[in-house]
Tab-separated table of C-alpha atoms in Angstrom:
chain	number	residue	atom	x	y	z
J	1	UNK	CA	82.236	153.160	123.965
J	2	UNK	CA	80.676	149.624	122.706
J	3	UNK	CA	78.098	148.458	121.247
J	4	UNK	CA	76.156	146.418	123.645
J	5	UNK	CA	74.574	143.869	120.891
J	6	UNK	CA	78.057	142.642	120.282
J	7	UNK	CA	77.809	141.218	123.563
J	8	UNK	CA	74.699	139.942	122.818
J	9	UNK	CA	75.239	138.365	119.837
J	10	UNK	CA	78.544	136.850	121.223
J	11	UNK	CA	77.412	135.951	124.819
J	12	UNK	CA	78.842	132.469	124.812
J	13	UNK	CA	82.144	133.523	123.134
J	14	UNK	CA	82.891	136.438	125.453
J	15	UNK	CA	82.083	134.326	128.746
J	16	UNK	CA	84.359	131.659	127.477
J	17	UNK	CA	87.175	134.140	127.019
J	18	UNK	CA	86.789	135.642	130.308
J	19	UNK	CA	86.476	132.179	132.033
J	20	UNK	CA	89.660	130.796	130.469
J	21	UNK	CA	91.682	134.394	130.372
J	22	UNK	CA	91.709	134.230	126.613
J	23	UNK	CA	91.228	137.393	124.139
J	24	UNK	CA	87.837	138.499	122.638
J	25	UNK	CA	88.161	141.139	120.420
J	26	UNK	CA	89.881	144.758	120.669
J	27	UNK	CA	86.641	146.588	119.926
J	28	UNK	CA	87.809	149.985	120.958
J	29	UNK	CA	91.316	150.975	120.974
J	30	UNK	CA	92.921	154.432	121.793
J	31	UNK	CA	96.080	155.410	120.106
J	32	UNK	CA	98.376	158.246	121.386
J	33	UNK	CA	99.872	159.582	118.353
J	34	UNK	CA	102.204	161.731	119.961
J	35	UNK	CA	103.394	162.874	123.506
J	36	UNK	CA	103.998	166.788	123.113
J	37	UNK	CA	101.405	169.498	123.414
J	38	UNK	CA	101.283	173.338	122.538
J	39	UNK	CA	99.464	174.170	126.019
J	40	UNK	CA	100.859	174.313	129.381
J	41	UNK	CA	98.177	172.848	131.482
J	42	UNK	CA	98.592	173.205	135.208
J	43	UNK	CA	97.377	169.641	135.812
J	44	UNK	CA	99.460	167.897	133.053
J	45	UNK	CA	102.954	167.030	132.457
J	46	UNK	CA	103.201	166.452	128.802
J	47	UNK	CA	104.797	170.162	128.309
J	48	UNK	CA	106.966	169.769	131.268
J	49	UNK	CA	108.948	166.737	129.872
J	50	UNK	CA	110.720	165.687	126.588
J	51	UNK	CA	110.036	162.077	125.827
J	52	UNK	CA	111.537	160.043	122.460
J	53	UNK	CA	109.900	160.846	119.075
J	54	UNK	CA	106.805	159.193	118.244
J	55	UNK	CA	106.853	156.214	116.103
J	56	UNK	CA	106.128	156.929	112.167
J	57	UNK	CA	102.802	157.139	111.148
J	58	UNK	CA	103.522	154.332	108.625
J	59	UNK	CA	103.507	151.713	111.569
J	60	UNK	CA	100.133	153.142	112.935
J	61	UNK	CA	98.837	152.697	109.580
J	62	UNK	CA	99.834	149.029	109.337
J	63	UNK	CA	98.278	148.223	112.950
J	64	UNK	CA	95.178	150.205	112.138
J	65	UNK	CA	94.778	147.532	109.163
J	66	UNK	CA	95.536	144.360	111.833
J	67	UNK	CA	93.150	146.001	113.975
J	68	UNK	CA	90.110	145.916	111.773
J	69	UNK	CA	91.025	142.490	110.449
J	70	UNK	CA	90.729	141.513	114.403
J	71	UNK	CA	87.409	143.075	114.747
J	72	UNK	CA	88.063	146.445	115.930
J	73	UNK	CA	84.840	148.852	115.824
J	74	UNK	CA	86.155	152.085	117.205
J	75	UNK	CA	89.524	153.807	117.372
J	76	UNK	CA	90.170	157.035	119.407
J	77	UNK	CA	93.172	159.363	118.459
J	78	UNK	CA	94.597	161.554	121.164
J	79	UNK	CA	98.088	162.711	122.655
J	80	UNK	CA	99.774	164.843	123.837
J	81	UNK	CA	97.878	167.226	121.195
J	82	UNK	CA	97.135	164.792	118.335
J	83	UNK	CA	96.832	167.678	115.785
J	84	UNK	CA	100.495	168.592	116.171
J	85	UNK	CA	100.839	165.470	113.459
J	86	UNK	CA	99.668	166.652	110.396
J	87	UNK	CA	99.056	163.211	108.892
J	88	UNK	CA	96.347	162.334	111.417
J	89	UNK	CA	93.539	163.050	108.833
J	90	UNK	CA	95.040	160.161	106.913
J	91	UNK	CA	94.730	157.999	109.825
J	92	UNK	CA	91.111	158.801	110.199
J	93	UNK	CA	90.349	158.386	106.792
J	94	UNK	CA	92.057	154.993	106.706
J	95	UNK	CA	90.506	153.783	109.781
J	96	UNK	CA	86.849	154.899	108.470
J	97	UNK	CA	87.530	153.445	105.318
J	98	UNK	CA	88.084	150.199	107.300
J	99	UNK	CA	84.580	150.298	108.801
J	100	UNK	CA	85.586	151.582	112.124
J	101	UNK	CA	84.179	154.407	114.004
J	102	UNK	CA	86.668	157.468	114.594
J	103	UNK	CA	86.865	159.700	117.210
J	104	UNK	CA	89.414	162.223	118.655
J	105	UNK	CA	90.334	164.162	121.746
J	106	UNK	CA	91.973	167.525	121.218
J	107	UNK	CA	92.483	170.672	122.668
J	108	UNK	CA	91.210	172.673	119.637
J	109	UNK	CA	93.505	175.538	119.374
J	110	UNK	CA	95.001	174.206	115.923
J	111	UNK	CA	91.419	173.442	114.562
J	112	UNK	CA	90.839	176.053	111.698
J	113	UNK	CA	88.145	176.040	109.044
J	114	UNK	CA	90.397	173.816	106.606
J	115	UNK	CA	91.436	171.154	109.503
J	116	UNK	CA	87.697	170.872	110.591
J	117	UNK	CA	86.511	170.274	107.113
J	118	UNK	CA	89.218	167.755	106.227
J	119	UNK	CA	88.702	165.745	109.410
J	120	UNK	CA	84.878	165.788	108.943
J	121	UNK	CA	85.318	164.574	105.259
J	122	UNK	CA	87.772	162.071	106.658
J	123	UNK	CA	85.102	160.485	108.472
J	124	UNK	CA	85.489	161.576	111.941
J	125	UNK	CA	82.286	160.735	114.296
J	126	UNK	CA	83.245	162.234	117.361
J	127	UNK	CA	85.470	164.967	118.798
J	128	UNK	CA	86.128	165.653	122.682
J	129	UNK	CA	87.460	169.402	122.970
J	130	UNK	CA	89.078	170.326	126.168
J	131	UNK	CA	87.398	173.479	128.001
J	132	UNK	CA	88.118	173.846	131.455
J	133	UNK	CA	85.676	176.804	132.345
J	134	UNK	CA	83.415	179.038	130.489
J	135	UNK	CA	85.316	181.849	131.976
J	136	UNK	CA	87.941	182.729	129.636
J	137	UNK	CA	90.592	183.973	132.148
J	138	UNK	CA	89.858	180.750	134.413
J	139	UNK	CA	90.180	178.605	131.380
J	140	UNK	CA	93.516	180.307	130.266
J	141	UNK	CA	94.886	180.226	133.583
J	142	UNK	CA	94.445	176.413	133.653
J	143	UNK	CA	95.587	175.817	130.006
J	144	UNK	CA	98.677	178.253	130.539
J	145	UNK	CA	98.529	180.012	127.284
J	146	UNK	CA	96.829	183.465	126.605
J	147	UNK	CA	94.271	183.455	123.959
J	148	UNK	CA	93.613	179.609	124.016
J	149	UNK	CA	89.771	180.080	124.857
J	150	UNK	CA	89.167	181.932	121.726
J	151	UNK	CA	90.694	179.363	119.799
J	152	UNK	CA	89.524	176.259	121.493
J	153	UNK	CA	85.779	177.822	121.545
J	154	UNK	CA	85.962	178.494	117.871
J	155	UNK	CA	86.972	174.934	117.258
J	156	UNK	CA	83.854	173.515	118.735
J	157	UNK	CA	81.873	176.020	116.516
J	158	UNK	CA	83.523	174.742	113.226
J	159	UNK	CA	83.002	171.178	113.987
J	160	UNK	CA	79.471	171.650	114.359
J	161	UNK	CA	79.164	174.230	111.300
J	162	UNK	CA	80.972	171.948	108.765
J	163	UNK	CA	79.458	168.663	110.176
J	164	UNK	CA	76.270	166.718	108.472
J	165	UNK	CA	73.665	166.631	110.896
J	166	UNK	CA	73.973	163.571	112.985
J	167	UNK	CA	77.116	162.613	111.638
J	168	UNK	CA	79.469	164.111	114.429
J	169	UNK	CA	79.217	164.114	118.105
J	170	UNK	CA	80.909	167.096	119.841
J	171	UNK	CA	81.533	166.903	123.514
J	172	UNK	CA	83.452	169.395	125.938
J	173	UNK	CA	85.923	167.714	128.413
J	174	UNK	CA	86.125	169.764	131.580
J	175	UNK	CA	88.732	168.830	134.292
J	176	UNK	CA	87.409	169.722	137.513
J	177	UNK	CA	89.695	170.788	140.537
J	178	UNK	CA	89.841	173.772	143.267
J	179	UNK	CA	90.619	176.326	141.140
J	180	UNK	CA	87.843	176.161	138.564
J	181	UNK	CA	84.734	174.080	140.300
J	182	UNK	CA	83.052	177.235	141.021
J	183	UNK	CA	82.841	178.543	137.394
J	184	UNK	CA	81.601	175.789	136.175
J	185	UNK	CA	77.586	176.211	136.864
J	186	UNK	CA	76.937	177.913	133.213
J	187	UNK	CA	78.908	175.427	131.222
J	188	UNK	CA	75.768	173.683	129.712
J	189	UNK	CA	75.074	177.249	128.576
J	190	UNK	CA	78.539	177.529	126.810
J	191	UNK	CA	77.982	174.147	125.227
J	192	UNK	CA	74.690	174.994	123.918
J	193	UNK	CA	75.860	178.266	122.700
J	194	UNK	CA	78.949	176.874	121.002
J	195	UNK	CA	76.748	173.950	119.572
J	196	UNK	CA	78.071	170.986	121.573
J	197	UNK	CA	76.313	167.716	122.030
J	198	UNK	CA	77.433	167.147	125.869
J	199	UNK	CA	79.814	167.702	128.621
J	200	UNK	CA	82.092	165.186	130.530
J	201	UNK	CA	83.292	166.191	133.927
J	202	UNK	CA	86.654	164.573	134.477
J	203	UNK	CA	88.117	165.012	138.398
J	204	UNK	CA	91.473	166.489	138.487
J	205	UNK	CA	94.542	164.250	139.538
J	206	UNK	CA	97.460	165.882	141.545
J	207	UNK	CA	100.270	163.979	139.745
J	208	UNK	CA	102.129	167.219	139.059
J	209	UNK	CA	102.221	168.325	142.500
J	210	UNK	CA	100.075	171.504	141.824
J	211	UNK	CA	97.690	170.819	144.936
J	212	UNK	CA	94.880	170.810	142.401
J	213	UNK	CA	92.569	168.421	143.769
J	214	UNK	CA	89.067	168.950	145.767
J	215	UNK	CA	89.084	169.153	149.191
J	216	UNK	CA	86.222	168.092	151.355
J	217	UNK	CA	85.104	171.745	151.606
J	218	UNK	CA	85.378	172.049	147.865
J	219	UNK	CA	83.316	168.781	147.034
J	220	UNK	CA	80.365	169.710	149.683
J	221	UNK	CA	80.256	173.053	147.825
J	222	UNK	CA	80.248	171.624	144.219
J	223	UNK	CA	77.814	168.900	145.412
J	224	UNK	CA	75.425	171.254	147.056
J	225	UNK	CA	75.371	174.265	144.540
J	226	UNK	CA	77.352	173.864	141.212
J	227	UNK	CA	76.693	170.413	140.365
J	228	UNK	CA	72.727	170.621	140.737
J	229	UNK	CA	72.918	173.753	138.474
J	230	UNK	CA	74.947	171.724	135.822
J	231	UNK	CA	72.521	168.824	136.020
J	232	UNK	CA	69.568	171.097	135.715
J	233	UNK	CA	70.451	173.374	133.038
J	234	UNK	CA	71.975	170.418	131.036
J	235	UNK	CA	68.680	168.757	130.943
J	236	UNK	CA	66.941	172.035	130.212
J	237	UNK	CA	69.125	172.595	126.989
J	238	UNK	CA	69.430	168.922	125.938
J	239	UNK	CA	73.019	168.648	126.784
J	240	UNK	CA	74.193	165.316	127.349
J	241	UNK	CA	76.286	164.651	130.739
J	242	UNK	CA	78.789	161.710	130.110
J	243	UNK	CA	77.409	158.706	132.104
J	244	UNK	CA	74.409	160.979	133.128
J	245	UNK	CA	76.792	162.086	135.842
J	246	UNK	CA	77.319	165.951	137.273
J	247	UNK	CA	78.662	164.610	140.325
J	248	UNK	CA	82.038	163.149	139.563
J	249	UNK	CA	83.342	162.970	143.237
J	250	UNK	CA	80.327	160.931	144.259
J	251	UNK	CA	76.605	161.890	145.427
J	252	UNK	CA	76.241	160.105	148.943
J	253	UNK	CA	78.624	160.344	151.872
J	254	UNK	CA	80.076	156.853	151.237
J	255	UNK	CA	80.817	158.059	147.425
J	256	UNK	CA	82.379	161.247	148.550
J	257	UNK	CA	84.685	159.581	150.903
J	258	UNK	CA	85.910	157.365	148.048
J	259	UNK	CA	85.966	160.269	145.715
J	260	UNK	CA	88.154	162.295	148.176
J	261	UNK	CA	90.827	159.539	148.061
J	262	UNK	CA	90.730	159.482	144.400
J	263	UNK	CA	88.879	156.233	144.057
J	264	UNK	CA	86.263	157.195	141.650
J	265	UNK	CA	85.191	153.737	140.668
J	266	UNK	CA	83.151	154.141	144.275
J	267	UNK	CA	84.182	150.476	145.231
J	268	UNK	CA	82.607	148.902	141.732
J	269	UNK	CA	85.587	146.880	141.180
J	270	UNK	CA	85.895	145.221	144.753
J	271	UNK	CA	82.702	143.315	143.773
J	272	UNK	CA	82.660	143.144	139.841
J	273	UNK	CA	85.433	142.624	137.055
J	274	UNK	CA	86.773	145.166	134.665
J	275	UNK	CA	86.276	143.640	131.085
J	276	UNK	CA	88.804	146.032	129.463
J	277	UNK	CA	91.625	143.547	129.022
J	278	UNK	CA	89.041	141.565	126.765
J	279	UNK	CA	87.901	144.517	124.766
J	280	UNK	CA	90.280	147.344	125.089
J	281	UNK	CA	93.967	148.311	124.218
J	282	UNK	CA	96.003	151.483	124.220
J	283	UNK	CA	98.962	152.267	122.093
J	284	UNK	CA	101.342	154.986	123.253
J	285	UNK	CA	102.761	157.294	121.110
J	286	UNK	CA	106.529	155.306	121.404
J	287	UNK	CA	104.458	151.800	120.148
J	288	UNK	CA	104.176	150.527	123.769
J	289	UNK	CA	100.949	148.598	124.678
J	290	UNK	CA	98.762	148.815	127.759
J	291	UNK	CA	95.526	147.651	128.697
J	292	UNK	CA	94.138	151.380	129.165
J	293	UNK	CA	95.023	154.725	130.404
J	294	UNK	CA	94.811	154.066	133.900
J	295	UNK	CA	97.448	151.247	133.805
J	296	UNK	CA	99.900	152.716	131.733
J	297	UNK	CA	101.956	154.235	134.557
J	298	UNK	CA	101.063	151.547	136.965
J	299	UNK	CA	102.042	148.357	135.171
J	300	UNK	CA	104.535	147.303	132.649
J	301	UNK	CA	103.648	147.492	129.110
J	302	UNK	CA	102.278	144.642	127.453
J	303	UNK	CA	104.276	144.509	124.220
J	304	UNK	CA	105.730	146.765	121.816
J	305	UNK	CA	104.582	147.128	118.172
J	306	UNK	CA	107.962	148.322	116.907
J	307	UNK	CA	109.065	144.639	117.711
J	308	UNK	CA	105.590	142.762	117.327
J	309	UNK	CA	102.539	142.490	115.715
J	310	UNK	CA	99.253	143.788	117.402
J	311	UNK	CA	97.837	140.515	117.254
J	312	UNK	CA	100.949	138.816	118.994
J	313	UNK	CA	100.668	141.268	121.925
J	314	UNK	CA	96.837	140.695	122.384
J	315	UNK	CA	97.217	137.139	122.382
J	316	UNK	CA	100.363	137.108	124.417
J	317	UNK	CA	101.074	135.972	127.892
J	318	UNK	CA	101.376	139.401	129.421
J	319	UNK	CA	97.778	140.052	128.280
J	320	UNK	CA	96.558	136.742	129.866
J	321	UNK	CA	98.219	137.587	133.161
J	322	UNK	CA	96.179	141.042	133.320
J	323	UNK	CA	93.167	139.140	132.472
J	324	UNK	CA	93.914	136.591	135.037
J	325	UNK	CA	93.985	139.584	137.604
J	326	UNK	CA	90.647	141.419	136.731
J	327	UNK	CA	88.472	139.427	138.617
J	328	UNK	CA	87.298	141.275	141.674
J	329	UNK	CA	89.050	142.863	143.573
J	330	UNK	CA	90.632	144.042	140.015
J	331	UNK	CA	94.248	145.897	139.806
J	332	UNK	CA	94.856	148.558	142.187
J	333	UNK	CA	94.615	151.374	139.661
J	334	UNK	CA	91.144	150.060	138.578
J	335	UNK	CA	89.685	151.787	141.912
J	336	UNK	CA	90.613	155.428	140.662
J	337	UNK	CA	88.994	154.743	137.075
J	338	UNK	CA	85.419	155.385	136.070
J	339	UNK	CA	86.002	155.099	132.266
J	340	UNK	CA	84.232	151.735	131.673
J	341	UNK	CA	81.929	151.377	134.550
J	342	UNK	CA	78.915	151.687	132.399
J	343	UNK	CA	79.971	149.599	129.708
J	344	UNK	CA	81.150	146.879	132.131
J	345	UNK	CA	77.856	146.796	133.804
J	346	UNK	CA	76.008	146.188	130.194
J	347	UNK	CA	78.559	143.240	129.872
J	348	UNK	CA	77.769	141.878	133.329
J	349	UNK	CA	74.232	141.950	132.688
J	350	UNK	CA	74.785	140.170	129.471
J	351	UNK	CA	77.127	137.354	130.805
J	352	UNK	CA	77.250	137.394	134.366
J	353	UNK	CA	77.372	136.162	136.977
J	354	UNK	CA	79.572	133.829	136.053
């Protein structure tokens, strides 16, 4: 997510920012460009609810320019389904032209030859494509739309076909739940066949009331039979596993106990801080700003880019208040998050203990 050299070169600056709850730099910013989606995933509520229209693309363009001026290094676009906004390649080109690395998460169903080439030519450097099983029927059961498997797998192949070697990283995002986990052993084979660079295993959440989360017996079977096969086969095929972890529910008994409770940080933030409030931000489709996805529904927004500049929000009292609460134990939602642990460990090694 981050360039670790950024912290080595600015060790004293970030240390003082952390100690005094001052802002550092929004190095990595996620922008959700819309809320809606064209699929009906069983674990997601985006298609179940109607929200207000997203803010105009011109305002996103203004904010992207501001982020570049503030030292942002990476922009990640997501949604909903971001490809529902046809101007997305323009945002990619703008951010790339301002010197930022640009990545994208998509379900891939709206990607055709022309759109893949346009995004690549605009400067896209990373894409996460959602595939929830190497078995077509299972993927389409989860995604709720017949024919989606063919469209999504084609998107992976198109991005790989038109990307210059080494210029675009293609990763498969897979949500792991009780309905699909037994089908995932051959996921590395599918990734290899399609030309993907890696896979990212994401534990499902039951926030839609579908009873999708892994039970004790499911995690036991997954850890004993499925995860070792994924790990072994990925290594054989040269497929990267995000955070080098084929065991998202934990490996030993103590981790699995926390994983079953949805505490995927496995107690890390009871002892160490999360540095995301100093280096990361999430801008929602409606202009509201949060520290990250995990805090989006747990704490009030920190500002609104419809009414403020991003700089005003980043340096404001609400952000400062969150930074003050990030020393261990961190915020309650942090216990459920493993998104920044690798990066947080790097920062801690650089500036801590303090």
